[in-house]
């Protein structure tokens, strides 16, 4: 069988590099012990000018000791929704060697009740994480007036 690859074909393949860099010592990273800890941290990270304007999706990446390795802005959408692609969530978690994740989005309406789509996405991410041994610890909906925790409400 003849090899159809020219000598320069291999040069046209994209190189993929997986990199995670942190300038913060592990002992200095915040520890998440409760949904309130996570919600408080998320509120500090959220742009106060956007929390009541557009829906956004963020992920906290955690190590085995529940110390925050980083936060990832997954998407920013419109008034009533945003796209949270599980592949983007897990590529970030894999890059950081995260063992756990806390997903979060805001409701500009300040209605903290999760939608059916919120519940379905939560289960989809939870199930996908099982295959990678990356545990979904919580899904937190935030607004300028409070937060809702799927874990606290027994929905995980």
XYZ file of C-alpha atoms in Angstrom, residues 51-155:
105
model
C -24.719 40.489 36.956
C -28.155 42.069 36.456
C -27.653 42.696 32.726
C -26.560 39.529 30.877
C -26.372 35.855 31.760
C -22.847 34.495 32.183
C -21.402 31.080 33.036
C -18.306 30.505 35.196
C -16.589 27.439 36.642
C -14.520 27.104 39.805
C -11.782 24.475 39.455
C -10.834 22.696 42.674
C -8.101 20.335 43.831
C -8.625 17.355 46.157
C -8.478 19.632 49.227
C -11.208 21.877 47.732
C -8.717 24.677 47.187
C -9.527 26.830 44.189
C -7.093 26.256 41.336
C -8.770 28.855 39.162
C -11.946 30.287 37.711
C -12.945 30.007 34.067
C -15.332 32.291 32.216
C -17.130 29.864 29.915
C -19.631 32.151 28.235
C -21.514 35.414 28.221
C -24.916 35.504 26.592
C -28.059 37.540 26.471
C -30.707 38.554 28.954
C -32.332 35.142 29.228
C -29.589 32.634 28.498
C -26.022 31.683 27.730
C -24.357 28.611 26.247
C -22.375 26.349 28.561
C -20.504 23.841 26.393
C -19.472 20.859 28.556
C -16.388 20.344 26.372
C -15.084 23.806 27.282
C -15.784 23.144 30.950
C -13.902 19.856 30.982
C -10.974 21.001 28.856
C -10.354 23.690 31.485
C -10.736 21.190 34.335
C -8.349 18.761 32.663
C -5.763 21.477 31.997
C -5.765 22.485 35.655
C -5.766 18.868 36.927
C -8.959 19.666 38.810
C -10.611 16.921 40.828
C -13.812 18.851 41.398
C -15.728 21.648 39.747
C -18.436 24.061 40.798
C -20.415 25.425 37.893
C -22.225 28.724 38.181
C -24.324 31.152 36.233
C -26.314 34.239 37.030
C -29.957 35.089 36.531
C -30.263 38.783 35.607
C -33.950 38.613 36.578
C -32.878 37.858 40.192
C -35.248 34.849 40.140
C -33.056 32.162 41.689
C -35.316 29.233 40.788
C -33.504 26.917 38.339
C -35.075 26.335 34.951
C -35.591 22.895 33.445
C -32.627 23.653 31.151
C -30.497 24.445 34.238
C -31.440 21.092 35.777
C -30.736 19.173 32.551
C -27.337 20.840 32.081
C -26.417 20.042 35.675
C -27.153 16.332 35.173
C -25.327 16.296 31.828
C -22.178 17.788 33.375
C -22.428 15.544 36.437
C -22.653 12.434 34.254
C -19.842 13.540 31.944
C -17.607 14.225 34.929
C -18.037 10.658 36.178
C -16.176 9.354 33.132
C -13.255 11.673 33.836
C -13.247 11.329 37.647
C -13.966 15.055 37.895
C -16.770 15.549 40.374
C -19.475 18.172 40.044
C -19.663 19.501 43.600
C -22.337 22.131 43.064
C -24.182 24.301 40.585
C -24.741 27.746 41.990
C -27.101 30.318 40.517
C -26.179 33.830 41.622
C -27.864 37.191 41.424
C -27.282 40.553 43.038
C -29.834 39.488 45.665
C -28.550 36.046 46.675
C -27.736 32.556 45.460
C -29.228 29.083 44.937
C -27.232 25.898 45.487
C -28.218 22.672 43.723
C -26.223 20.712 46.328
C -27.983 22.371 49.265
C -31.334 21.618 47.669
C -30.466 17.933 47.115
C -30.461 18.193 43.314
